[in-house]
PDB file of C-alpha atoms and ligand atoms in Angstrom:
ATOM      1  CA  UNK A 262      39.199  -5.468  18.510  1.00  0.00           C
ATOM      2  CA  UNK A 263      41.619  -8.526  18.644  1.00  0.00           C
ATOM      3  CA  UNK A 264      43.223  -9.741  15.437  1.00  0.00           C
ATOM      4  CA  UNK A 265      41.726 -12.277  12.746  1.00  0.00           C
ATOM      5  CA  UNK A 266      43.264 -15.472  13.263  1.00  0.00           C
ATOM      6  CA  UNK A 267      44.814 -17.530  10.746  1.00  0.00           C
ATOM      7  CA  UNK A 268      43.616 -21.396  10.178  1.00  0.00           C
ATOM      8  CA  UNK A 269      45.310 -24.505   9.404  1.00  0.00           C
ATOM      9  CA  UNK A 270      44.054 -24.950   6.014  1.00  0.00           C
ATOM     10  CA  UNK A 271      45.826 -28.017   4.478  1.00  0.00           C
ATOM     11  CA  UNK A 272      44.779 -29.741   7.976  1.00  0.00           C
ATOM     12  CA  UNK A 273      41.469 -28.474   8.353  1.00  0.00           C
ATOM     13  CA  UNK A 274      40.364 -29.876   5.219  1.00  0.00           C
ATOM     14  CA  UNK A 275      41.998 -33.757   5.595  1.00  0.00           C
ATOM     15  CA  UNK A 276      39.678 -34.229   8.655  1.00  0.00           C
ATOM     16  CA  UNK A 277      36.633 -36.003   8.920  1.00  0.00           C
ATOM     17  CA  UNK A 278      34.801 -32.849   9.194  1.00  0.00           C
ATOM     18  CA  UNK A 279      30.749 -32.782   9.945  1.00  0.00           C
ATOM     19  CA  UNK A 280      31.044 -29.450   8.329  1.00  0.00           C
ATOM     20  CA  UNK A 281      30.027 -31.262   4.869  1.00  0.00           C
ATOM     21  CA  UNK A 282      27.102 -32.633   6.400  1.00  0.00           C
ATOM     22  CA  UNK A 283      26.319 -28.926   8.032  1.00  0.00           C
ATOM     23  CA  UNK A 284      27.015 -27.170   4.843  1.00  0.00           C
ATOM     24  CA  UNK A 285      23.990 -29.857   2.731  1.00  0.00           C
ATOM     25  CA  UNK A 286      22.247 -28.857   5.533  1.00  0.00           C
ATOM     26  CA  UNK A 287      22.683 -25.540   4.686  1.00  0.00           C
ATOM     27  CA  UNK A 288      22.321 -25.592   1.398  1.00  0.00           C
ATOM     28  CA  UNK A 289      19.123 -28.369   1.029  1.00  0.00           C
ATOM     29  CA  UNK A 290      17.385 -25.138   2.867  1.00  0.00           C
ATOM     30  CA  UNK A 291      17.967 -22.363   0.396  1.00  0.00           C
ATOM     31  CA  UNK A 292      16.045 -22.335  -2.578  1.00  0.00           C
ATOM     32  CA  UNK A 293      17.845 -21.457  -5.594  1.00  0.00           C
ATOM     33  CA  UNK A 294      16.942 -20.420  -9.307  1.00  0.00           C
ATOM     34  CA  UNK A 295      19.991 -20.701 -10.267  1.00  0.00           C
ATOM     35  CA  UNK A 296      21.150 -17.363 -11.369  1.00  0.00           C
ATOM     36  CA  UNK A 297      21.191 -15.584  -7.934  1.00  0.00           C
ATOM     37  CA  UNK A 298      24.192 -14.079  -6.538  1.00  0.00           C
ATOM     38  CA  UNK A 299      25.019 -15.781  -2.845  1.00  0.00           C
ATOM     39  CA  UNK A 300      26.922 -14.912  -0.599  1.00  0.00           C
ATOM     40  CA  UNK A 301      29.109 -17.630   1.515  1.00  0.00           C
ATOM     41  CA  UNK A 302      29.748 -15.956   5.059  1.00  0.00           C
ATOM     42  CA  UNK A 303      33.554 -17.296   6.729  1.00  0.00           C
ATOM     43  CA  UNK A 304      33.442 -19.359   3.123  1.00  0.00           C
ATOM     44  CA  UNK A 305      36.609 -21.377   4.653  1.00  0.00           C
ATOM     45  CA  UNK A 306      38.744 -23.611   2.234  1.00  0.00           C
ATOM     46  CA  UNK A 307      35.475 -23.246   0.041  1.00  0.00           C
ATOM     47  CA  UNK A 308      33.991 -26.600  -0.100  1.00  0.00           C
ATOM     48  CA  UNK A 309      30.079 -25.393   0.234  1.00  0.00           C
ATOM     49  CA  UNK A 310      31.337 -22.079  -1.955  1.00  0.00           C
ATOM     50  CA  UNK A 311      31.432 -24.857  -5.218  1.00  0.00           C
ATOM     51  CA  UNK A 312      28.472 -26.830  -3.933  1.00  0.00           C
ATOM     52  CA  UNK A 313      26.547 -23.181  -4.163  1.00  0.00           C
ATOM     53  CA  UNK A 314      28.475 -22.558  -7.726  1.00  0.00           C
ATOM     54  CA  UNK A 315      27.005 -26.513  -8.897  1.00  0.00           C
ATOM     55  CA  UNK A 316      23.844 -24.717  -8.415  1.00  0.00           C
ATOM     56  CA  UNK A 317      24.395 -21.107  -9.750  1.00  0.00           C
ATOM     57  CA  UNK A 318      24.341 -21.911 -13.264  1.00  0.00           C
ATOM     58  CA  UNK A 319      24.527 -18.583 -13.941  1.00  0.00           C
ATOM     59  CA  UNK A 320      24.778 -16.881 -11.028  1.00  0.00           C
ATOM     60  CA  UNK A 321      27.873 -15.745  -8.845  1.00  0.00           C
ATOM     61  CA  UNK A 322      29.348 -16.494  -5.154  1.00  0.00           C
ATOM     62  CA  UNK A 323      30.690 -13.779  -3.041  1.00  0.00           C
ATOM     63  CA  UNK A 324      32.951 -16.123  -0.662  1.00  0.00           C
ATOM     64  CA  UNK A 325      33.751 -14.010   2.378  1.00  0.00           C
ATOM     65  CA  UNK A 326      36.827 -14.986   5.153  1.00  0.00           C
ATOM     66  CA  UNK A 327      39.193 -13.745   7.588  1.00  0.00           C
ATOM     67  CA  UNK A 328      41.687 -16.170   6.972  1.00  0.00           C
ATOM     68  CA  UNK A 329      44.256 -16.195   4.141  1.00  0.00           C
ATOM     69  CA  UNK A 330      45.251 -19.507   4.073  1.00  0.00           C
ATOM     70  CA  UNK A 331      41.757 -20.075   4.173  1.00  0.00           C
ATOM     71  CA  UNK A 332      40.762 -18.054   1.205  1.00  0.00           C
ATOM     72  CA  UNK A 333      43.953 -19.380  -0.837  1.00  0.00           C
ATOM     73  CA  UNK A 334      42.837 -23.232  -0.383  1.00  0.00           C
ATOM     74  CA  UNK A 335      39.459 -21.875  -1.849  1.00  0.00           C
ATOM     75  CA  UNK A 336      41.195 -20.540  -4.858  1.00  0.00           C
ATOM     76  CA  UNK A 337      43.128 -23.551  -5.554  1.00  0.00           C
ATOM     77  CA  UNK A 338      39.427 -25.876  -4.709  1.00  0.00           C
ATOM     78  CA  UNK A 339      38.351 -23.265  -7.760  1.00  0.00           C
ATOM     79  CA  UNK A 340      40.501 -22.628  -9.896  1.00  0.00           C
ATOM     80  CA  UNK A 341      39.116 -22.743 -13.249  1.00  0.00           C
ATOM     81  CA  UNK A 342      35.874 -21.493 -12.154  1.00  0.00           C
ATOM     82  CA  UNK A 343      36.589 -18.085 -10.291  1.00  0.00           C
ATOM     83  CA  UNK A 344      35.453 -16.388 -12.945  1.00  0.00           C
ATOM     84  CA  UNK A 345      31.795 -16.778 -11.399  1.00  0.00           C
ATOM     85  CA  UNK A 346      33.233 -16.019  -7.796  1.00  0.00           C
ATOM     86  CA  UNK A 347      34.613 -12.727  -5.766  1.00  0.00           C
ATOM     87  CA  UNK A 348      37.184 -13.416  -3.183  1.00  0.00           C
ATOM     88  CA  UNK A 349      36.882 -11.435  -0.366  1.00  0.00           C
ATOM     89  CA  UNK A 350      39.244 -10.800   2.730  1.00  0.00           C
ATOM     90  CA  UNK A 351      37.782  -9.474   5.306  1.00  0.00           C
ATOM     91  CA  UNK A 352      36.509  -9.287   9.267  1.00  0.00           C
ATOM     92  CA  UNK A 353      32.476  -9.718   9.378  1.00  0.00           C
ATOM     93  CA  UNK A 354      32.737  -8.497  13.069  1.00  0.00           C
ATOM     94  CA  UNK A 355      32.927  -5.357  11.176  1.00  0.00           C
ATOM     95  CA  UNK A 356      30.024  -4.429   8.807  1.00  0.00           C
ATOM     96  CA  UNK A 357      30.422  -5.583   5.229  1.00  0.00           C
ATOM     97  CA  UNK A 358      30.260  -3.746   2.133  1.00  0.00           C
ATOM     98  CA  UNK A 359      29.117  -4.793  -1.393  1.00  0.00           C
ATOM     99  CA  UNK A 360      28.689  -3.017  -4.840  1.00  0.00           C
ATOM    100  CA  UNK A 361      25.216  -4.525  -4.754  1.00  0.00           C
ATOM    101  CA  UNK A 362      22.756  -6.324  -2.340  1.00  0.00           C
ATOM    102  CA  UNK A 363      22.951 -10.083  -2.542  1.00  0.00           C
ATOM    103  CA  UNK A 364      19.974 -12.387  -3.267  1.00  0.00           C
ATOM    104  CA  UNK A 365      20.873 -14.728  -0.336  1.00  0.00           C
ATOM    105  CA  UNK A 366      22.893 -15.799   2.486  1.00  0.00           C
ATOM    106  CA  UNK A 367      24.580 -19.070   3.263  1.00  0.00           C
ATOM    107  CA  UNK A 368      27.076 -19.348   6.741  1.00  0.00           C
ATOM    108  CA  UNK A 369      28.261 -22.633   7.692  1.00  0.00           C
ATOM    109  CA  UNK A 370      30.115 -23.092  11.340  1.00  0.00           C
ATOM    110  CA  UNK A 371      31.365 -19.261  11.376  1.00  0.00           C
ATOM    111  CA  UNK A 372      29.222 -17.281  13.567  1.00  0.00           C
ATOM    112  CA  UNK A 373      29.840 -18.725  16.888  1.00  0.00           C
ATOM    113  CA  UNK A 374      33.048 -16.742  16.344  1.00  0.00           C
ATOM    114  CA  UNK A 375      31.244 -13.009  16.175  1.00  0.00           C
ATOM    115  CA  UNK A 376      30.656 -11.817  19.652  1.00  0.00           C
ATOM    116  CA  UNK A 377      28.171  -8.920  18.598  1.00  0.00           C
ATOM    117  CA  UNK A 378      24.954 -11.202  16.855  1.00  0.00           C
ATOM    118  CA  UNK A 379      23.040  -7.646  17.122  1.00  0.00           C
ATOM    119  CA  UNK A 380      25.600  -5.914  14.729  1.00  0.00           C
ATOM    120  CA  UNK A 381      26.553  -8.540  12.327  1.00  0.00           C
ATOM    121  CA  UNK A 382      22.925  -9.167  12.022  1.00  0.00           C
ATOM    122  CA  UNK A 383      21.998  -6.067  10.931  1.00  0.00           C
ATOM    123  CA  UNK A 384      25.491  -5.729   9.012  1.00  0.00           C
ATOM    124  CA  UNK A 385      23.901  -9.312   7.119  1.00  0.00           C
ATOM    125  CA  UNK A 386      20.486  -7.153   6.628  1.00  0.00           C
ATOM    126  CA  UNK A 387      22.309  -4.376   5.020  1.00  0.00           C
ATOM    127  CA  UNK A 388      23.728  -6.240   2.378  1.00  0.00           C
ATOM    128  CA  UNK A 389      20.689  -8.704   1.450  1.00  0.00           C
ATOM    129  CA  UNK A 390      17.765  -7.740  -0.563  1.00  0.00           C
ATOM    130  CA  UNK A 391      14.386  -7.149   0.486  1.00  0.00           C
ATOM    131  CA  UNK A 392      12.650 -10.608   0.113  1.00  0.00           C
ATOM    132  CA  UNK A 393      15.984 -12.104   0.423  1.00  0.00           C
ATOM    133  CA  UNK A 394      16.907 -15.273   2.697  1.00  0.00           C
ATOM    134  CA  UNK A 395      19.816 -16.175   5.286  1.00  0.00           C
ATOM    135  CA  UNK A 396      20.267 -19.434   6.153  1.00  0.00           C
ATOM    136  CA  UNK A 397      23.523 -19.844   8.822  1.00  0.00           C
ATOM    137  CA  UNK A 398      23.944 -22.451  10.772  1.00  0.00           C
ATOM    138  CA  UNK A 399      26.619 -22.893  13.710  1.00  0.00           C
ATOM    139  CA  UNK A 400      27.791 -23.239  17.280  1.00  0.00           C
ATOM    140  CA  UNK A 401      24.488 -22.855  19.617  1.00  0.00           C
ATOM    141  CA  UNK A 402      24.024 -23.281  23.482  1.00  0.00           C
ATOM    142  CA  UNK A 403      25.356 -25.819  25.118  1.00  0.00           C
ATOM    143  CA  UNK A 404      27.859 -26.958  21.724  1.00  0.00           C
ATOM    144  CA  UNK A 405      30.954 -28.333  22.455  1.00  0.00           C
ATOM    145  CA  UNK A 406      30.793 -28.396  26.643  1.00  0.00           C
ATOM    146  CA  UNK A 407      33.052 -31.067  27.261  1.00  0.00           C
ATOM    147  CA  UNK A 408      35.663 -29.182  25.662  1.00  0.00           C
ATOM    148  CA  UNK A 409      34.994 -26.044  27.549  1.00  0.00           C
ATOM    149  CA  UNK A 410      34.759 -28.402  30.705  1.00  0.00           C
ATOM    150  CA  UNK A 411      37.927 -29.825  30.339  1.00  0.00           C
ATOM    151  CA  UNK A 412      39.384 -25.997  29.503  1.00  0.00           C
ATOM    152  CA  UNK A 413      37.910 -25.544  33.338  1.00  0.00           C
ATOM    153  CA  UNK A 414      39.425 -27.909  34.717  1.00  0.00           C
ATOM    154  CA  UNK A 415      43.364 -26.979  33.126  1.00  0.00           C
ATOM    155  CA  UNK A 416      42.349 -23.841  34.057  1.00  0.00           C
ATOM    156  CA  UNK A 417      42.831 -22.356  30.677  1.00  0.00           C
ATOM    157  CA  UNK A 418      40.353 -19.846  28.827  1.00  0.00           C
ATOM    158  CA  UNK A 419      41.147 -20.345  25.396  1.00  0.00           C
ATOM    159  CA  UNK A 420      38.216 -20.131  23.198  1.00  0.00           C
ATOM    160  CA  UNK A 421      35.696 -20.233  26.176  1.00  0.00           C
ATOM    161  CA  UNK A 422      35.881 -16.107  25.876  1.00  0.00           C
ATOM    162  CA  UNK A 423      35.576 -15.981  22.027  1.00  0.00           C
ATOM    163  CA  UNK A 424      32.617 -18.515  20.961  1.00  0.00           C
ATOM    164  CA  UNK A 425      29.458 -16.896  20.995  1.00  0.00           C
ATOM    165  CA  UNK A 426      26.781 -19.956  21.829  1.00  0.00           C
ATOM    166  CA  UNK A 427      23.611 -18.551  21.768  1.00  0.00           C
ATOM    167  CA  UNK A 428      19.885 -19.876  22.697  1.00  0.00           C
ATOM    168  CA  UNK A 429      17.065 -19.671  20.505  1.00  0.00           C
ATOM    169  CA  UNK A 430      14.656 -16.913  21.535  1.00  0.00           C
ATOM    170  CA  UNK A 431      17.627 -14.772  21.592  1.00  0.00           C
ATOM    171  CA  UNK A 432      18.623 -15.007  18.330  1.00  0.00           C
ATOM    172  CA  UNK A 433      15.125 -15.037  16.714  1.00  0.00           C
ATOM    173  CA  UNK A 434      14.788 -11.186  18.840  1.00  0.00           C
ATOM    174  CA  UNK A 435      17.878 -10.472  16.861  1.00  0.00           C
ATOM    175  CA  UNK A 436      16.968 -11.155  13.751  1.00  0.00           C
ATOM    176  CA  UNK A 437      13.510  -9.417  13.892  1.00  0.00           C
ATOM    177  CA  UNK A 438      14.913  -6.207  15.610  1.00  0.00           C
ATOM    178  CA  UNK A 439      17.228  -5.646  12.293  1.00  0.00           C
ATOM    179  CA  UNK A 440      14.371  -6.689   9.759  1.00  0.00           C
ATOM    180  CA  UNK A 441      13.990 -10.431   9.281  1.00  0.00           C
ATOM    181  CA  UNK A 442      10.714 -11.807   9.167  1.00  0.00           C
ATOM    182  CA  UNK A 443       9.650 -15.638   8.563  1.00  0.00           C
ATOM    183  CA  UNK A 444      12.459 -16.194  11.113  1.00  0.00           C
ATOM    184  CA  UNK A 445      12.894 -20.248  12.166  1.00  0.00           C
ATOM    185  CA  UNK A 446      15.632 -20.709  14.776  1.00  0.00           C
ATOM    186  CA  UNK A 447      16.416 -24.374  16.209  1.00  0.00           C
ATOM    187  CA  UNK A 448      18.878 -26.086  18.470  1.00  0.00           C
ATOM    188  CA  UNK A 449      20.328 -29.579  17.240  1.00  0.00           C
ATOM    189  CA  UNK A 450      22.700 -31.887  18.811  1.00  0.00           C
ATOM    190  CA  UNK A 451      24.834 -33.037  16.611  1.00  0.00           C
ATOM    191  CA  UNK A 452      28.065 -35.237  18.606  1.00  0.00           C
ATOM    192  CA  UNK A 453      30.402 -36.541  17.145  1.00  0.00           C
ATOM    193  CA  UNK A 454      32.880 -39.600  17.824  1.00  0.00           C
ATOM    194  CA  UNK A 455      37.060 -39.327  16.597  1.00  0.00           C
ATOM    195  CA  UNK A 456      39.184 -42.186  16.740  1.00  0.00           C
ATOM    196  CA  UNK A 457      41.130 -41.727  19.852  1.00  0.00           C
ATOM    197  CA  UNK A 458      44.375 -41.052  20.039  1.00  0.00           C
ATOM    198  CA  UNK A 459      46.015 -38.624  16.604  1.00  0.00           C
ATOM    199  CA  UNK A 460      42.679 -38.044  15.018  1.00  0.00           C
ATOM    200  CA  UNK A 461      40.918 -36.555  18.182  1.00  0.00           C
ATOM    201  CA  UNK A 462      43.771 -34.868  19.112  1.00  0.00           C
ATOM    202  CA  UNK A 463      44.147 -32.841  15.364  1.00  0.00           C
ATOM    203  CA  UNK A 464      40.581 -32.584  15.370  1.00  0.00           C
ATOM    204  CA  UNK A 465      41.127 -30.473  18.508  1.00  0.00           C
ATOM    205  CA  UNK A 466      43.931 -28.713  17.842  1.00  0.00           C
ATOM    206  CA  UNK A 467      42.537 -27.687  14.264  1.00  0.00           C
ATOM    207  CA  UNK A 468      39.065 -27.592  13.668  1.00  0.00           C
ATOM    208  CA  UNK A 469      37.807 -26.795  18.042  1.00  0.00           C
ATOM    209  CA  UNK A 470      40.706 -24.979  19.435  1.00  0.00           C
ATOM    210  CA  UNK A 471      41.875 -23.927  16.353  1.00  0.00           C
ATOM    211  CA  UNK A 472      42.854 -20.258  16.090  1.00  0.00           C
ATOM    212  CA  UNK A 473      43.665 -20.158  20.332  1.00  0.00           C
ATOM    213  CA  UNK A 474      45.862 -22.805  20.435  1.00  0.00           C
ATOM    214  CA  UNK A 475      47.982 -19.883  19.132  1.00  0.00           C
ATOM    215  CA  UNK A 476      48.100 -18.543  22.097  1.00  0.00           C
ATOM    216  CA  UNK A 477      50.185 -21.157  23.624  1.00  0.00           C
ATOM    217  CA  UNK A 478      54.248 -21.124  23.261  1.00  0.00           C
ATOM    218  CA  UNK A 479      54.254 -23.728  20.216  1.00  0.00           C
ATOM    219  CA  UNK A 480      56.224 -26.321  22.431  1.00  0.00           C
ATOM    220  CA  UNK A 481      52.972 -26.354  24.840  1.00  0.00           C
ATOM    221  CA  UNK A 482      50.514 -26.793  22.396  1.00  0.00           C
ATOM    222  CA  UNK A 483      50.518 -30.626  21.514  1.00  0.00           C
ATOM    223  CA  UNK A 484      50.661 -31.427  25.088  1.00  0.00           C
ATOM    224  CA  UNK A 485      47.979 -29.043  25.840  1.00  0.00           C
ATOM    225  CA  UNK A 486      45.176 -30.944  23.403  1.00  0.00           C
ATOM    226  CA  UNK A 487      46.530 -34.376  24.454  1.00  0.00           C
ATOM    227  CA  UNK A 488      45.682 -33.158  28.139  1.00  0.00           C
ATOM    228  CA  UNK A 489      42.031 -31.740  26.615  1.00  0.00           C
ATOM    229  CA  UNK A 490      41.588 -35.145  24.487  1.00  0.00           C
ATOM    230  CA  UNK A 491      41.927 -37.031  28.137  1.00  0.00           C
ATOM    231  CA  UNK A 492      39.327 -35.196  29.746  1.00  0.00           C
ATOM    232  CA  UNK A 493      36.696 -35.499  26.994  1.00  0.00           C
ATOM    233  CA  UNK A 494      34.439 -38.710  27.571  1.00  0.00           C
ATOM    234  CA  UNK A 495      34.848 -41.247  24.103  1.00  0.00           C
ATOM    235  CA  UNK A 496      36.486 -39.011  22.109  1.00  0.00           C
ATOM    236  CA  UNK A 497      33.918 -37.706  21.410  1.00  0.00           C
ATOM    237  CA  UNK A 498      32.667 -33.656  20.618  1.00  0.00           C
ATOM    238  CA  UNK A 499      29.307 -32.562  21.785  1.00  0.00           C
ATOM    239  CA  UNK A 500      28.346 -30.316  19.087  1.00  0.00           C
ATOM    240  CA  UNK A 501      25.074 -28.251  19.562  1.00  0.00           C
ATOM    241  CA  UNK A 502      24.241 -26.514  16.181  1.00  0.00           C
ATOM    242  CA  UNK A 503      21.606 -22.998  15.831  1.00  0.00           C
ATOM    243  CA  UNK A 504      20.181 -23.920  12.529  1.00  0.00           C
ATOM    244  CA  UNK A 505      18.455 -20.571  11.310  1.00  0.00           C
ATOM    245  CA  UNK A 506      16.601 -19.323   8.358  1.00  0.00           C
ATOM    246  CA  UNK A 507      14.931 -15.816   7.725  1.00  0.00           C
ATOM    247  CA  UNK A 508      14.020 -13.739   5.241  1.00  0.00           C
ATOM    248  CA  UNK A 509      14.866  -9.824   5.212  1.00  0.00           C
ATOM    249  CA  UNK A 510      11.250  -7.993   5.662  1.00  0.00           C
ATOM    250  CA  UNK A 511      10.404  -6.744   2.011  1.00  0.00           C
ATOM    251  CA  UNK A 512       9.693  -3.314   3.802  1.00  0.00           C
ATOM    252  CA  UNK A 513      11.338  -2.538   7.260  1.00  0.00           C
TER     253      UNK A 513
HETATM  254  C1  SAM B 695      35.131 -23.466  11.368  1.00  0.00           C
HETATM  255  S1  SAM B 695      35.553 -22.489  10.001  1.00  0.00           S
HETATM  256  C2  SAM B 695      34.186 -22.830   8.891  1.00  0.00           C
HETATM  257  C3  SAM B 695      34.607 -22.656   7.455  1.00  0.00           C
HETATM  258  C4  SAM B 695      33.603 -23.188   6.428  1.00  0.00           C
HETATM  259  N1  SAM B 695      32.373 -22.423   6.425  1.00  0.00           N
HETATM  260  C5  SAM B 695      33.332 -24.656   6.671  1.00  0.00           C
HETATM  261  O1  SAM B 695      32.194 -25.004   7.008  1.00  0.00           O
HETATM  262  O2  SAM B 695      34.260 -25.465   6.548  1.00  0.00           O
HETATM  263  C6  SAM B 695      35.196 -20.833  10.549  1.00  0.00           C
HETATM  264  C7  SAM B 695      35.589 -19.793   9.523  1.00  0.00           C
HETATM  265  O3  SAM B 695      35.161 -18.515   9.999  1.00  0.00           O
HETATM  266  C8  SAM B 695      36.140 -17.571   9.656  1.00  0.00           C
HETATM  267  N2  SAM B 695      36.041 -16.434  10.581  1.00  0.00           N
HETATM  268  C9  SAM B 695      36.003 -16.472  11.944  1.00  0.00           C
HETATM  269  N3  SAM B 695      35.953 -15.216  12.437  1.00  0.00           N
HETATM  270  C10 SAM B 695      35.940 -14.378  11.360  1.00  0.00           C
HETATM  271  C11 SAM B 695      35.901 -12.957  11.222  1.00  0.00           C
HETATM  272  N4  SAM B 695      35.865 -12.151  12.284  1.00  0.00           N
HETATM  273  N5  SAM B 695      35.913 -12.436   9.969  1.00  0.00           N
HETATM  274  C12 SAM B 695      35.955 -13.246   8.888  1.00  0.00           C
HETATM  275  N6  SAM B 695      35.987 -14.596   8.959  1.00  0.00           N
HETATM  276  C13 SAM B 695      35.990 -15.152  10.184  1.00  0.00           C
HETATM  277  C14 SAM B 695      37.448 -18.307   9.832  1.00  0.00           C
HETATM  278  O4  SAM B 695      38.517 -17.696   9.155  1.00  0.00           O
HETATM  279  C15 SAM B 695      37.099 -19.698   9.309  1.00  0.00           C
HETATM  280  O5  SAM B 695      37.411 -19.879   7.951  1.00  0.00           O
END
């Protein structure tokens, strides 16, 4: 299995990021009490980990990611209130563990990045409850093909071998083969316009290419996105987002 990649933290976070819109998105479709114990799948710099925590009274987060830098920009977004939160570091292509089963699962813009939907699904089954929802939404067919279009054309297979874009049916078969029921599974364009010019290009190099970039010598890298940004119509990334929600089966 190839190493977890590291992430740009301090940048990733300064960007006009539709994440926050994602992550309400999220969020507006999971039903809380207020004292349940949630768990934030690739949690990030933890900006819907304290939206969940506004409304967890009393309940707790379990904010999960591969990346360090990552999870310290969460604890720093938090400080003061980790008390009600567990910090975990590790790789969800791998199945998780936890003391106890969660009440619910939020994942915002993270599982486009597992190539295996079977096992992490049933991994995510595992560690909910019985009765218990997941609500995830991220990269689905078709998202971001300009960029993987221009990749073509340089010739280049950076992330094109890592994102995981899948259809609907697909993933709804997934689900219910490891034990979720009231399954809803939709595609939603969702594009995007950057200024031209520095914006689109650190929106590229951080947030889309992110984590392969690294895979360049560092002196090609900058003029690698500027020669992306210039094949990518109005600046402009055509996100596609899989917006599902399911329930694990109270009996399998
Ligand atoms: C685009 S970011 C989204 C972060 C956050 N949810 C947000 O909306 O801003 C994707 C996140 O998934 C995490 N990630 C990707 N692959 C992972 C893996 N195999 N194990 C754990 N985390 C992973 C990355 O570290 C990164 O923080």
């Amino acid at each position: 299995m190839t190493q977890l990649y590291e992430w740009d933290a301090s940048t990733y976070d300064a960007l006009p990021l539709p994440h926050l819109g994602w992550g309400r998105g999220v969020l507006d479709r999971l039903p809380l009490r207020g004292d349940e114990t949630v768990l934030d799948l690739g949690c990030g710099t933890g900006r819907d980990t304290e939206l969940l925590l506004d409304r967890l009274p009393s309940g707790h987060v379990i904010a999960v990611d591969g990346s360090r830098q990552m999870l310290a920009r969460l604890e720093e977004r938090l400080a003061g209130r980790l008390d009600r939160v567990d910090v975990l570091h590790a790789d969800i292509r791998e199945p998780l563990t936890l003391p106890t089963p969660v009440d619910a699962i939020a994942s915002v813009a993270t599982i486009h990045w597992i190539h295996d939907h079977d096992r992490l699904f049933t991994s995510l089954a595992s560690v909910l409850r019985p009765g218990g929802r997941l609500v995830v939404e991220g990269g689905g067919r078709g998202n971001i093909a300009a960029v993987s279009r221009a990749l073509g054309v340089l010739g280049v297979d950076l992330g094109g071998s890592k994102w995981n874009f899948r259809e609907v049916e697909e993933t709804v078969v997934s689900l219910k083969a490891v034990g979720f029921d009231d399954v809803e599974v939709e595609l939603r364009p969702d594009p995007i316009r950057l200024d031209a010019g520095a914006q689109f290009e650190a929106f590229l190099a951080t947030v889309v290419l992110g984590p392969d970039l690294r895979e360049l010598p560092a002196a090609e890298r900058a003029p690698f996105v500027r020669a992306v940004a210039a094949l990518i119509p109005d600046s402009t990334i055509d996100y596609v987002r899989l917006q599902i929600s399911a329930r694990r089966a109270e009996s399998p």
